Coordinates of C-alpha atoms in Angstrom, one line a residue:
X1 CA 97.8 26.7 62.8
X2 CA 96.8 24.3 65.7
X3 CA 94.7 27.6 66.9
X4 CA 93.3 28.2 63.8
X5 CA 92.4 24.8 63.0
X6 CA 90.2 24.0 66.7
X7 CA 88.9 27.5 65.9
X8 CA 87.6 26.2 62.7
X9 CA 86.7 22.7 64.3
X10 CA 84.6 24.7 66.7
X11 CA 83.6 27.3 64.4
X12 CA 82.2 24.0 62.1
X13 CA 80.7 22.2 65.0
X14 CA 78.7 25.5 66.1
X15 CA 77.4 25.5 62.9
X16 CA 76.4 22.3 62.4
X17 CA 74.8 22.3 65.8
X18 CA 73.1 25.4 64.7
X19 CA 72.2 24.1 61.1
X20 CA 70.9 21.3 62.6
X21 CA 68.9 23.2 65.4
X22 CA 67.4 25.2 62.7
X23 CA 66.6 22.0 60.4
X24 CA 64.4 20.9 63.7
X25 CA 62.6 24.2 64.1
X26 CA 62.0 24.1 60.1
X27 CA 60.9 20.8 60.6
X28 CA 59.0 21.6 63.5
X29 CA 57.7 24.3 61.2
X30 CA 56.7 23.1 58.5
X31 CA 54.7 19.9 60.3
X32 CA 52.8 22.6 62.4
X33 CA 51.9 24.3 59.0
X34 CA 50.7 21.4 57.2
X35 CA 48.8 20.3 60.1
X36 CA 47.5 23.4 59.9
X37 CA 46.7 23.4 56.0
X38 CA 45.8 19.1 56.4
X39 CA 42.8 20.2 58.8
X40 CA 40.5 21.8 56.6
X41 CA 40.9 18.9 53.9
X42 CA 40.0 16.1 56.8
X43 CA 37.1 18.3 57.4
X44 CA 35.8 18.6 53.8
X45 CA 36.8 15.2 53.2
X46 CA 34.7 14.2 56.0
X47 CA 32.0 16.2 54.8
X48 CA 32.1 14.4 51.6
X49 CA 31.9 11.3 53.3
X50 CA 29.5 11.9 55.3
X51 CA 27.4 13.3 52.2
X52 CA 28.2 10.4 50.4
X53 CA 26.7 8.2 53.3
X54 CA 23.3 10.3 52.9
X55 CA 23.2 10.0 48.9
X56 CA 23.9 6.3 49.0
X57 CA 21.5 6.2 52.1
X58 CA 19.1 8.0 50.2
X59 CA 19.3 5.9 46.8
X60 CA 19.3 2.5 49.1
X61 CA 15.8 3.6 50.0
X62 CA 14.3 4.5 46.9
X63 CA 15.4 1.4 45.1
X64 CA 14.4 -0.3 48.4
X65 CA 10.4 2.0 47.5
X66 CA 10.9 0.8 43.5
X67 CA 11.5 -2.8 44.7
X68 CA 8.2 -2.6 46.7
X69 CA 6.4 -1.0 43.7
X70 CA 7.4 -3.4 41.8
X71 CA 6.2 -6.4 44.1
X72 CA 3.0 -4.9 44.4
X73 CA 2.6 -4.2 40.7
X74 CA 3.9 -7.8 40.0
X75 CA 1.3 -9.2 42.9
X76 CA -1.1 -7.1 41.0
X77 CA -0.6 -8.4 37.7
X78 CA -1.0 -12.0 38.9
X79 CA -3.8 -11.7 40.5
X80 CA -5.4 -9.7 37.6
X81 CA -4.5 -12.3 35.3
X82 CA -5.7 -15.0 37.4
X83 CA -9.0 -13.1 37.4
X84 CA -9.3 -12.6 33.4
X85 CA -8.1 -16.4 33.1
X86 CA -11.6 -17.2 35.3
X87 CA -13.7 -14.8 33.4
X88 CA -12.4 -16.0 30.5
X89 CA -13.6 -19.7 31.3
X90 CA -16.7 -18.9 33.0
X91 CA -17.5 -17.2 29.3
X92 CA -15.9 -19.7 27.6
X93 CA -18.6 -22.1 29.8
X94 CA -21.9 -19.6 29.1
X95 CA -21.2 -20.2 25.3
X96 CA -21.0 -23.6 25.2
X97 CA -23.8 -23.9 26.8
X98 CA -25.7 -21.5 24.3
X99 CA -24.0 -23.5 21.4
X100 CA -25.5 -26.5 22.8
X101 CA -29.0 -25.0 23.3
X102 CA -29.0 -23.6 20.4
X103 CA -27.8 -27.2 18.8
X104 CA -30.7 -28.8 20.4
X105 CA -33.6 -26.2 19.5
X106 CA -32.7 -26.6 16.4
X107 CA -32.5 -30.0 16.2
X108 CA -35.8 -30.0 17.6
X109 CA -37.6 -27.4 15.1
X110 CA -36.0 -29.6 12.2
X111 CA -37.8 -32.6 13.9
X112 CA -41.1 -30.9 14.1
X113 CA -40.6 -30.0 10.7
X114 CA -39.7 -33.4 9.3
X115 CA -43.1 -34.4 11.5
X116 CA -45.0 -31.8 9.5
X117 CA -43.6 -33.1 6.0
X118 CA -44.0 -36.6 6.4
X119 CA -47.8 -36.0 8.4
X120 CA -48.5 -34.0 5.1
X121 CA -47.3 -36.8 3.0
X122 CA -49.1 -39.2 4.7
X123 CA -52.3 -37.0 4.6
X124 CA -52.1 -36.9 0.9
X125 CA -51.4 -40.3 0.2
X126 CA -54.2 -41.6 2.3

């Protein structure tokens, strides 16, 4: 039995050594294949990245264009404004000036024709 028993021991040992030999090839194994199978992922992944630089690139610059639309449109605006405001006082200024000619011609034809009534009166008294 003391045969049989360090046959078994070594029997045992063998194939743990072998079992564990063959968990490191596995191992070995199966790293290699998901190196191989984690490759193409990195790449598509950096892919993606890199297209998601360019699309947030891309929309950087054309709310960076809108932006400057919009400055020049607001720029625009003002200074359109600015001009009505001045047209609307320089005509504002023109009609005040027609009121008031127009306030003193008539004030002056009433006067000539207040003179007329009371040279008439006069004329008929005398």
């Amino acid at each position: 039995t003391g045969a049989v028993g360090a046959e078994g021991r070594r029997l045992v040992e063998e194939a743990e050594a072998k079992a564990g030999s063959l968990v490191k090839e596995l191992g070995a194994q199966v790293i290699q294949r998901l190196a191989k199978e984690l490759a193409p992922l990195r790449e598509g992944l950096a892919q993606g990245a890199a297209r998601c630089e360019e699309s947030t690139a891309e929309c950087r610059r054309g709310l960076e264009d809108h932006g400057r639309a919009l400055r020049q449109l607001a720029d625009h605006a003002a200074s359109a404004s600015a001009r009505l405001a001045a047209r609307l006082e320089e005509s504002a200024a023109e009609l005040r000036e027609e009121l008031a000619a127009a306030a003193v011609s008539n004030f002056q034809g009433e006067m000539r024709l207040w003179k007329g009534m009371v040279l008439q009166a006069r004329d008929q008294h005398a």
